[in-house]
Short mmCIF file of C-alpha atoms and ligand atoms in Angstrom, two decimals:
data_model
loop_
_atom_site.label_atom_id
_atom_site.label_comp_id
_atom_site.label_asym_id
_atom_site.label_seq_id
_atom_site.Cartn_x
_atom_site.Cartn_y
_atom_site.Cartn_z
CA UNK A 101 -2.07 6.81 -20.77
CA UNK A 102 0.42 9.15 -19.12
CA UNK A 103 -0.03 8.52 -15.40
CA UNK A 104 1.35 10.65 -12.58
CA UNK A 105 2.48 8.18 -9.89
CA UNK A 106 2.97 10.02 -6.61
CA UNK A 107 5.05 8.02 -4.12
CA UNK A 108 6.14 5.85 -7.03
CA UNK A 109 9.62 5.21 -5.58
CA UNK A 110 8.11 3.59 -2.48
CA UNK A 111 7.30 -0.03 -1.76
CA UNK A 112 3.90 -0.31 -3.43
CA UNK A 113 4.53 2.46 -5.98
CA UNK A 114 7.61 0.78 -7.48
CA UNK A 115 5.57 -2.40 -8.10
CA UNK A 116 2.70 -0.36 -9.56
CA UNK A 117 5.21 1.35 -11.91
CA UNK A 118 6.29 -2.05 -13.29
CA UNK A 119 2.72 -3.18 -13.84
CA UNK A 120 1.82 0.06 -15.64
CA UNK A 121 4.93 -0.05 -17.85
CA UNK A 122 4.33 -3.69 -18.77
CA UNK A 123 0.74 -2.88 -19.73
CA UNK A 124 1.85 0.00 -21.97
CA UNK A 125 0.96 3.01 -19.82
CA UNK A 126 3.62 5.66 -19.15
CA UNK A 127 4.05 6.33 -15.43
CA UNK A 128 5.78 9.52 -14.29
CA UNK A 129 7.03 9.14 -10.73
CA UNK A 130 6.81 12.09 -8.35
CA UNK A 131 8.43 11.45 -4.96
CA UNK A 132 10.39 13.37 -2.33
CA UNK A 133 12.29 10.21 -1.20
CA UNK A 134 11.39 10.75 2.45
CA UNK A 135 10.92 6.97 2.76
CA UNK A 136 12.66 5.66 -0.38
CA UNK A 137 15.78 6.17 -2.46
CA UNK A 138 16.31 6.98 -6.11
CA UNK A 139 18.16 3.64 -6.61
CA UNK A 140 14.82 1.95 -7.17
CA UNK A 141 14.36 3.79 -10.50
CA UNK A 142 17.29 1.99 -12.17
CA UNK A 143 15.96 -1.33 -10.86
CA UNK A 144 12.50 -0.71 -12.30
CA UNK A 145 14.17 0.14 -15.63
CA UNK A 146 16.22 -3.06 -15.48
CA UNK A 147 13.13 -5.21 -14.83
CA UNK A 148 11.01 -3.78 -17.65
CA UNK A 149 13.86 -2.79 -19.99
CA UNK A 150 12.31 0.66 -20.49
CA UNK A 151 13.20 4.09 -19.15
CA UNK A 152 10.99 5.84 -16.65
CA UNK A 153 10.64 9.52 -15.76
CA UNK A 154 11.09 10.44 -12.13
CA UNK A 155 10.80 13.91 -10.64
CA UNK A 156 11.87 14.72 -7.10
CA UNK A 157 9.30 16.88 -5.32
CA UNK A 158 6.83 17.22 -2.49
CA UNK A 159 3.10 16.79 -3.15
CA UNK A 160 2.47 19.91 -1.04
CA UNK A 161 4.28 21.94 -3.71
CA UNK A 162 1.33 22.68 -6.00
CA UNK A 163 3.25 24.72 -8.63
CA UNK A 164 5.72 21.82 -9.02
CA UNK A 165 2.81 19.41 -9.56
CA UNK A 166 1.19 21.71 -12.13
CA UNK A 167 4.48 21.88 -14.03
CA UNK A 168 4.89 18.09 -14.06
CA UNK A 169 1.27 17.52 -15.12
CA UNK A 170 1.53 19.99 -17.98
CA UNK A 171 5.00 18.98 -19.20
CA UNK A 172 4.10 15.29 -19.25
CA UNK A 173 0.55 15.66 -20.61
CA UNK A 174 -0.77 13.66 -17.66
CA UNK A 175 -4.12 11.89 -18.24
CA UNK A 176 -4.68 10.41 -14.77
CA UNK A 177 -3.09 10.14 -11.33
CA UNK A 178 -2.31 7.22 -9.02
CA UNK A 179 -1.72 8.76 -5.62
CA UNK A 180 0.40 6.71 -3.22
CA UNK A 181 2.60 9.41 -1.65
CA UNK A 182 2.02 9.63 2.07
CA UNK A 183 3.24 8.80 5.54
CA UNK A 184 2.15 5.38 6.79
CA UNK A 185 3.36 4.57 10.31
CA UNK A 186 0.45 4.07 12.72
CA UNK A 187 2.54 4.72 15.85
CA UNK A 188 4.31 7.77 14.39
CA UNK A 189 0.97 9.22 13.28
CA UNK A 190 -0.23 9.35 16.89
CA UNK A 191 2.99 11.13 17.92
CA UNK A 192 3.08 13.58 14.98
CA UNK A 193 -0.54 14.21 13.95
CA UNK A 194 0.25 17.55 12.27
CA UNK A 195 2.83 15.95 9.97
CA UNK A 196 0.38 13.22 9.03
CA UNK A 197 -2.51 15.61 8.32
CA UNK A 198 -0.16 17.95 6.45
CA UNK A 199 1.18 15.27 4.08
CA UNK A 200 -1.72 12.85 3.79
CA UNK A 201 -4.64 15.31 3.75
CA UNK A 202 -2.94 18.63 2.89
CA UNK A 203 -0.78 16.94 0.24
CA UNK A 204 -3.83 15.37 -1.37
CA UNK A 205 -5.65 18.73 -1.45
CA UNK A 206 -2.61 20.29 -3.12
CA UNK A 207 -2.62 17.48 -5.69
CA UNK A 208 -6.36 17.87 -6.34
CA UNK A 209 -5.94 21.61 -6.82
CA UNK A 210 -3.13 21.01 -9.30
CA UNK A 211 -5.38 18.52 -11.13
CA UNK A 212 -8.27 20.99 -11.13
CA UNK A 213 -6.10 23.72 -12.65
CA UNK A 214 -4.81 21.40 -15.36
CA UNK A 215 -8.09 19.64 -16.19
CA UNK A 216 -7.04 16.16 -14.98
CA UNK A 217 -10.03 14.47 -13.35
CA UNK A 218 -9.16 10.80 -12.71
CA UNK A 219 -7.36 9.69 -9.54
CA UNK A 220 -6.74 6.35 -7.82
CA UNK A 221 -6.12 6.69 -4.10
CA UNK A 222 -4.23 4.40 -1.65
CA UNK A 223 -6.58 3.98 1.24
CA UNK A 224 -6.32 1.38 3.96
CA UNK A 225 -8.34 -1.23 5.81
CA UNK A 226 -7.38 0.71 8.92
CA UNK A 227 -10.36 3.02 8.17
CA UNK A 228 -12.69 0.25 9.44
CA UNK A 229 -11.20 0.16 12.95
CA UNK A 230 -12.23 -2.73 15.19
CA UNK A 231 -14.17 -5.23 13.03
CA UNK A 232 -17.85 -5.63 13.90
CA UNK A 233 -18.11 -8.64 11.59
CA UNK A 234 -15.89 -10.68 9.27
CA UNK A 235 -15.08 -10.71 6.45
CA UNK A 236 -15.14 -6.92 6.22
CA UNK A 237 -17.05 -5.60 3.23
CA UNK A 238 -17.08 -2.00 1.98
CA UNK A 239 -20.36 -1.26 3.84
CA UNK A 240 -18.73 -2.05 7.18
CA UNK A 241 -18.84 1.06 9.42
CA UNK A 242 -15.67 3.16 9.47
CA UNK A 243 -14.13 4.05 12.82
CA UNK A 244 -10.35 4.51 12.65
CA UNK A 245 -8.52 4.12 15.95
CA UNK A 246 -5.37 6.07 15.01
CA UNK A 247 -4.39 9.35 13.34
CA UNK A 248 -3.10 7.59 10.22
CA UNK A 249 -6.51 5.97 9.70
CA UNK A 250 -8.23 9.33 10.26
CA UNK A 251 -6.12 10.91 7.51
CA UNK A 252 -7.13 8.13 5.08
CA UNK A 253 -10.82 8.43 5.97
CA UNK A 254 -10.79 12.23 5.68
CA UNK A 255 -9.13 11.98 2.29
CA UNK A 256 -11.81 9.54 1.13
CA UNK A 257 -14.45 12.04 2.29
CA UNK A 258 -12.80 14.88 0.35
CA UNK A 259 -12.81 12.73 -2.78
CA UNK A 260 -16.48 11.84 -2.29
CA UNK A 261 -17.48 15.48 -1.71
CA UNK A 262 -15.55 16.56 -4.79
CA UNK A 263 -17.19 13.98 -7.05
CA UNK A 264 -20.61 14.96 -5.68
CA UNK A 265 -19.88 18.62 -6.48
CA UNK A 266 -18.75 17.93 -10.05
CA UNK A 267 -19.50 14.69 -11.87
CA UNK A 268 -16.44 15.00 -14.10
CA UNK A 269 -14.22 13.94 -11.16
CA UNK A 270 -13.71 10.16 -11.02
CA UNK A 271 -12.05 8.46 -8.09
CA UNK A 272 -10.95 4.93 -7.29
CA UNK A 273 -10.46 4.40 -3.54
CA UNK A 274 -8.53 1.22 -2.85
CA UNK A 275 -8.61 -0.01 0.73
CA UNK A 276 -5.54 -2.22 1.02
CA UNK A 277 -5.36 -4.95 3.61
CA UNK A 278 -1.78 -6.13 4.44
CA UNK A 279 0.55 -5.76 1.42
CA UNK A 280 3.58 -8.09 1.55
CA UNK A 281 6.04 -9.84 -0.78
CA UNK A 282 8.08 -8.43 -3.62
CA UNK A 283 8.60 -8.57 -7.38
CA UNK A 284 9.66 -12.10 -8.37
CA UNK A 285 13.00 -10.81 -9.75
CA UNK A 286 14.13 -10.04 -6.19
CA UNK A 287 15.33 -6.65 -7.47
CA UNK A 288 12.76 -4.49 -5.69
CA UNK A 289 10.79 -4.89 -2.48
CA UNK A 290 9.99 -3.23 0.79
CA UNK A 291 12.97 -1.15 1.95
CA UNK A 292 11.81 1.22 4.67
CA UNK A 293 14.46 3.76 5.68
CA UNK A 294 13.74 3.38 9.42
CA UNK A 295 13.22 0.26 11.52
CA UNK A 296 10.37 -1.86 10.13
CA UNK A 297 7.21 -2.29 12.24
CA UNK A 298 5.33 -4.73 10.06
CA UNK A 299 5.38 -8.46 10.46
CA UNK A 300 6.89 -9.73 7.21
CA UNK A 301 9.90 -7.36 6.98
CA UNK A 302 10.67 -8.25 10.61
CA UNK A 303 10.45 -11.99 9.91
CA UNK A 304 12.72 -11.46 6.88
CA UNK A 305 15.21 -9.65 9.05
CA UNK A 306 15.21 -12.47 11.63
CA UNK A 307 15.63 -15.07 8.86
CA UNK A 308 18.60 -13.09 7.51
CA UNK A 309 20.23 -13.07 10.95
CA UNK A 310 19.92 -9.30 11.41
CA UNK A 311 17.67 -9.72 14.45
CA UNK A 312 17.74 -12.41 17.08
CA UNK A 313 14.04 -13.18 17.27
CA UNK A 314 10.52 -12.17 16.35
CA UNK A 315 8.39 -10.85 19.18
CA UNK A 316 4.86 -12.10 18.63
CA UNK A 317 2.41 -9.55 19.98
CA UNK A 318 -0.16 -11.64 21.81
CA UNK A 319 -0.75 -15.38 22.01
CA UNK A 320 -4.09 -15.16 23.78
CA UNK A 321 -6.46 -13.89 21.06
CA UNK A 322 -9.57 -15.97 20.42
CA UNK A 323 -8.07 -17.23 17.13
CA UNK A 324 -7.11 -20.76 16.00
CA UNK A 325 -3.61 -20.57 17.59
CA UNK A 326 -4.01 -17.47 19.78
CA UNK A 327 -2.03 -15.11 17.48
CA UNK A 328 -3.40 -12.26 15.35
CA UNK A 329 -4.95 -12.97 11.96
CA UNK A 330 -4.54 -10.68 8.93
CA UNK A 331 -5.32 -10.67 5.22
CA UNK A 332 -1.87 -10.62 3.57
CA UNK A 333 -1.97 -9.66 -0.11
CA UNK A 334 0.93 -9.95 -2.57
CA UNK A 335 2.20 -6.55 -3.65
CA UNK A 336 2.13 -7.56 -7.34
CA UNK A 337 -1.54 -8.54 -7.01
CA UNK A 338 -2.10 -5.16 -5.40
CA UNK A 339 -0.26 -3.48 -8.28
CA UNK A 340 -2.61 -5.22 -10.77
CA UNK A 341 -5.49 -3.82 -8.71
CA UNK A 342 -4.26 -0.29 -9.48
CA UNK A 343 -4.12 -1.05 -13.18
CA UNK A 344 -7.68 -2.42 -13.07
CA UNK A 345 -8.81 0.65 -11.13
CA UNK A 346 -7.25 3.23 -13.48
CA UNK A 347 -8.68 1.45 -16.52
CA UNK A 348 -12.12 1.20 -14.86
CA UNK A 349 -12.09 4.96 -14.14
CA UNK A 350 -11.56 5.67 -17.82
CA UNK A 351 -14.25 3.22 -19.00
CA UNK A 352 -16.85 3.30 -16.21
CA UNK A 353 -16.30 5.58 -13.21
CA UNK A 354 -15.76 6.00 -9.50
CA UNK A 355 -15.48 3.07 -7.11
CA UNK A 356 -14.39 2.19 -3.58
CA UNK A 357 -13.15 -1.37 -3.05
CA UNK A 358 -11.22 -3.59 -0.67
CA UNK A 359 -8.02 -5.12 -2.01
CA UNK A 360 -7.17 -8.28 -0.09
CA UNK A 361 -7.28 -12.02 -0.67
CA UNK A 362 -10.26 -12.74 1.57
CA UNK A 363 -8.10 -15.25 3.51
CA UNK A 364 -6.79 -14.71 7.02
CA UNK A 365 -3.46 -16.14 8.26
CA UNK A 366 -2.18 -16.09 11.83
CA UNK A 367 1.25 -14.82 12.82
CA UNK A 368 2.34 -18.41 13.52
CA UNK A 369 1.13 -19.55 10.09
CA UNK A 370 3.19 -16.79 8.44
CA UNK A 371 6.23 -17.78 10.51
CA UNK A 372 5.73 -21.44 9.52
CA UNK A 373 5.46 -20.62 5.80
CA UNK A 374 8.53 -18.35 5.94
CA UNK A 375 10.60 -21.03 7.67
CA UNK A 376 9.63 -23.57 5.03
CA UNK A 377 10.45 -21.22 2.14
CA UNK A 378 13.73 -19.86 3.53
CA UNK A 379 14.93 -23.08 5.18
CA UNK A 380 15.81 -20.88 8.19
CA UNK A 381 14.62 -21.19 11.74
CA UNK A 382 12.76 -18.10 12.92
CA UNK A 383 13.16 -17.91 16.70
CA UNK A 384 10.25 -16.14 18.40
CA UNK A 385 8.89 -15.27 21.81
CA UNK A 386 5.26 -14.57 22.62
CA UNK A 387 4.89 -11.17 24.26
CA UNK A 388 1.93 -9.15 25.47
CA UNK A 389 -0.49 -7.73 22.92
CA UNK A 390 0.50 -4.59 21.01
CA UNK A 391 -1.71 -1.63 21.89
CA UNK A 392 -4.29 -0.92 19.17
CA UNK A 393 -4.07 -4.41 17.60
CA UNK A 394 -7.19 -6.49 16.97
CA UNK A 395 -7.58 -10.27 16.86
CA UNK A 396 -8.56 -10.78 13.22
CA UNK A 397 -9.04 -8.70 10.08
CA UNK A 398 -9.77 -10.02 6.60
CA UNK A 399 -11.59 -8.72 3.58
CA UNK A 400 -14.68 -9.51 1.64
CA UNK A 401 -13.28 -9.06 -1.88
CA UNK A 402 -16.42 -9.67 -3.94
CA UNK A 403 -16.88 -6.03 -4.95
CA UNK A 404 -13.37 -5.70 -6.41
CA UNK A 405 -13.99 -8.91 -8.33
CA UNK A 406 -17.40 -7.91 -9.70
CA UNK A 407 -16.52 -4.28 -10.54
CA UNK A 408 -12.87 -4.46 -11.55
CA UNK A 409 -12.60 -8.13 -12.48
CA UNK A 410 -9.70 -8.22 -10.00
CA UNK A 411 -8.83 -11.10 -7.72
CA UNK A 412 -5.62 -11.84 -5.81
CA UNK A 413 -3.84 -14.87 -7.27
CA UNK A 414 -0.68 -15.34 -5.19
CA UNK A 415 -0.70 -17.46 -2.03
CA UNK A 416 1.13 -17.10 1.27
CA UNK A 417 4.09 -19.20 0.07
CA UNK A 418 4.57 -16.95 -2.96
CA UNK A 419 4.42 -13.92 -0.68
CA UNK A 420 7.10 -15.39 1.60
CA UNK A 421 9.26 -16.66 -1.29
CA UNK A 422 9.43 -13.29 -3.03
CA UNK A 423 10.03 -11.48 0.27
CA UNK A 424 12.91 -13.87 0.94
CA UNK A 425 14.33 -13.52 -2.59
CA UNK A 426 14.36 -9.74 -2.11
CA UNK A 427 15.85 -9.96 1.38
CA UNK A 428 18.59 -12.38 0.26
CA UNK A 429 19.46 -10.16 -2.68
CA UNK A 430 19.60 -7.06 -0.44
CA UNK A 431 22.06 -8.70 1.92
CA UNK A 432 24.44 -9.18 -1.03
CA UNK A 433 24.55 -5.44 -1.93
P1 NAD B 593 6.24 3.88 1.18
O1 NAD B 593 6.61 4.75 2.33
O2 NAD B 593 7.18 2.81 0.77
O3 NAD B 593 5.91 4.77 -0.10
C1 NAD B 593 5.38 6.08 0.00
C2 NAD B 593 6.23 6.97 -0.89
O4 NAD B 593 5.71 8.32 -0.78
C3 NAD B 593 7.69 7.02 -0.47
O5 NAD B 593 8.52 6.78 -1.59
C4 NAD B 593 7.88 8.43 0.08
O6 NAD B 593 9.19 8.91 -0.16
C5 NAD B 593 6.81 9.20 -0.69
N1 NAD B 593 6.35 10.41 0.00
C6 NAD B 593 6.01 10.56 1.30
N2 NAD B 593 5.65 11.83 1.54
C7 NAD B 593 5.76 12.50 0.37
C8 NAD B 593 5.53 13.85 -0.03
N3 NAD B 593 5.13 14.77 0.85
N4 NAD B 593 5.71 14.20 -1.32
C9 NAD B 593 6.14 13.26 -2.22
N5 NAD B 593 6.39 11.98 -1.90
C10 NAD B 593 6.20 11.61 -0.63
O7 NAD B 593 4.80 3.28 1.54
P2 NAD B 593 3.97 2.16 0.78
O8 NAD B 593 3.87 0.98 1.67
O9 NAD B 593 4.45 2.00 -0.61
O10 NAD B 593 2.53 2.85 0.79
C11 NAD B 593 2.04 3.60 -0.31
C12 NAD B 593 0.67 4.15 0.06
O11 NAD B 593 -0.18 3.06 0.43
C13 NAD B 593 0.69 5.09 1.25
O12 NAD B 593 -0.21 6.15 1.00
C14 NAD B 593 0.19 4.25 2.39
O13 NAD B 593 -0.45 5.00 3.38
C15 NAD B 593 -0.78 3.31 1.68
N6 NAD B 593 -0.98 2.03 2.38
C16 NAD B 593 0.09 1.24 2.67
C17 NAD B 593 -0.10 0.04 3.37
C18 NAD B 593 1.07 -0.85 3.73
O14 NAD B 593 0.92 -1.68 4.63
N7 NAD B 593 2.21 -0.74 3.06
C19 NAD B 593 -1.40 -0.35 3.76
C20 NAD B 593 -2.47 0.47 3.43
C21 NAD B 593 -2.25 1.67 2.73
N1 UFG B 594 3.08 -8.64 14.67
C1 UFG B 594 3.83 -9.32 15.60
N2 UFG B 594 5.12 -8.93 15.81
C2 UFG B 594 5.69 -7.89 15.12
C3 UFG B 594 4.90 -7.20 14.16
C4 UFG B 594 3.60 -7.60 13.97
O1 UFG B 594 3.35 -10.25 16.24
O2 UFG B 594 6.86 -7.58 15.36
C5 UFG B 594 1.69 -9.08 14.42
C6 UFG B 594 0.65 -8.02 14.76
O3 UFG B 594 0.32 -8.07 16.14
C7 UFG B 594 -0.49 -8.43 13.83
C8 UFG B 594 0.23 -8.98 12.60
O4 UFG B 594 1.53 -9.34 13.05
O5 UFG B 594 -1.25 -9.45 14.40
C9 UFG B 594 0.36 -7.98 11.46
O6 UFG B 594 0.95 -6.78 11.96
P1 UFG B 594 1.49 -5.63 10.99
O7 UFG B 594 2.12 -4.60 11.85
O8 UFG B 594 2.32 -6.23 9.90
O9 UFG B 594 0.16 -5.10 10.28
P2 UFG B 594 -1.15 -4.45 10.90
O10 UFG B 594 -2.30 -5.33 10.52
O11 UFG B 594 -1.00 -4.12 12.32
O12 UFG B 594 -1.21 -3.06 10.12
C10 UFG B 594 -1.11 -3.01 8.69
C11 UFG B 594 -0.40 -1.73 8.27
C12 UFG B 594 -1.24 -0.54 8.58
C13 UFG B 594 -2.59 -0.70 8.00
C14 UFG B 594 -3.22 -1.99 8.48
C15 UFG B 594 -4.56 -2.23 7.84
O13 UFG B 594 0.83 -1.61 8.96
O14 UFG B 594 -0.65 0.60 7.99
O15 UFG B 594 -2.37 -3.08 8.15
O16 UFG B 594 -4.43 -2.14 6.46
F1 UFG B 594 -3.35 0.33 8.41
#
């Protein structure tokens, strides 16, 4: 299949591109590089030993999308382009609604005009808000506590309304938990253009000596060691989830599933695993809780397994090892 991959130069998108190419699909990347660089394209090509098409553009530019869809005979879309910082979303709600919701509407209109009806969407576990029970299944109530989460939930609603209005639309909504790690080659990984906010890139940066210490946000949660628990999922497992989803759309139909491992690890457990893998000491201090954080979040992954036949296979050590391989390689550039 020819697959339009919006946001394909980003962290998750670049790993999805590899998985699609290795399977035999033809991804066409569409990205405005607001949080990525075009260097990643050559690295994807090096890993898979194939060329890949990449078009620079903004998803809010509907005529540009129509042109790309027509010229490349696109069969389906995997839509990852978007803004993803929780804190920034609360400061710049208009930007987040414009790109994440407005951009998706522009994409859907371009698809409507060109007769493309299958789309896989990057949603997030943040749509659930504060967990009422664990593990979180897809029936858990949604109640996002930040603007970013609102944009994801509203987009899901648009997709649901659209498929209810016309059965030819098929959507796969993938609610990611905490994507981490990198391709095993160490050639691509998470490379945010600003300062990272997420745990594993910060740990990597401390291990590489770029930062003095990790600040652990809260040591007084009611968890096994007092630190926050999350469901970390390897980005290559996540990428396989997109392949399963796009294939399921073609064969069966719409779905909404969690993508996680079903296992929760504390901040201290992640630090311990990273130290072991990197043979580096990760100095840390325990600070007060970060506003908006919750004690524990992890997924019930049974639906993804039963519908898509998808299950995460890589453990915490593999997540840390590939993150470290990528970080070590980056420091050499
Ligand atoms: P990323 O920032 O690395 O990738 C997003 C890509 O989209 C970037 O390459 C960026 O340049 C591009 N982009 C942004 N706005 C655009 C626009 N208007 N037009 C075209 N391209 C645009 O982020 P990521 O971690 O790879 O996340 C991919 C998707 O997954 C996002 O939609 C994000 O909200 C979602 N998601 C990410 C996480 C996570 O923790 N990484 C968790 C849940 C959901
Ligand atoms: N943490 C620290 N110190 C740091 C950074 C994080 O202790 O410097 C802790 C957090 O308090 C939390 C855990 O590490 O307990 C994970 O934090 P992240 O920021 O890596 O991830 P979150 O679970 O807060 O959020 C992530 C994504 C969101 C997404 C959410 C649910 O960043 O975009 O998962 O999918 F919405």
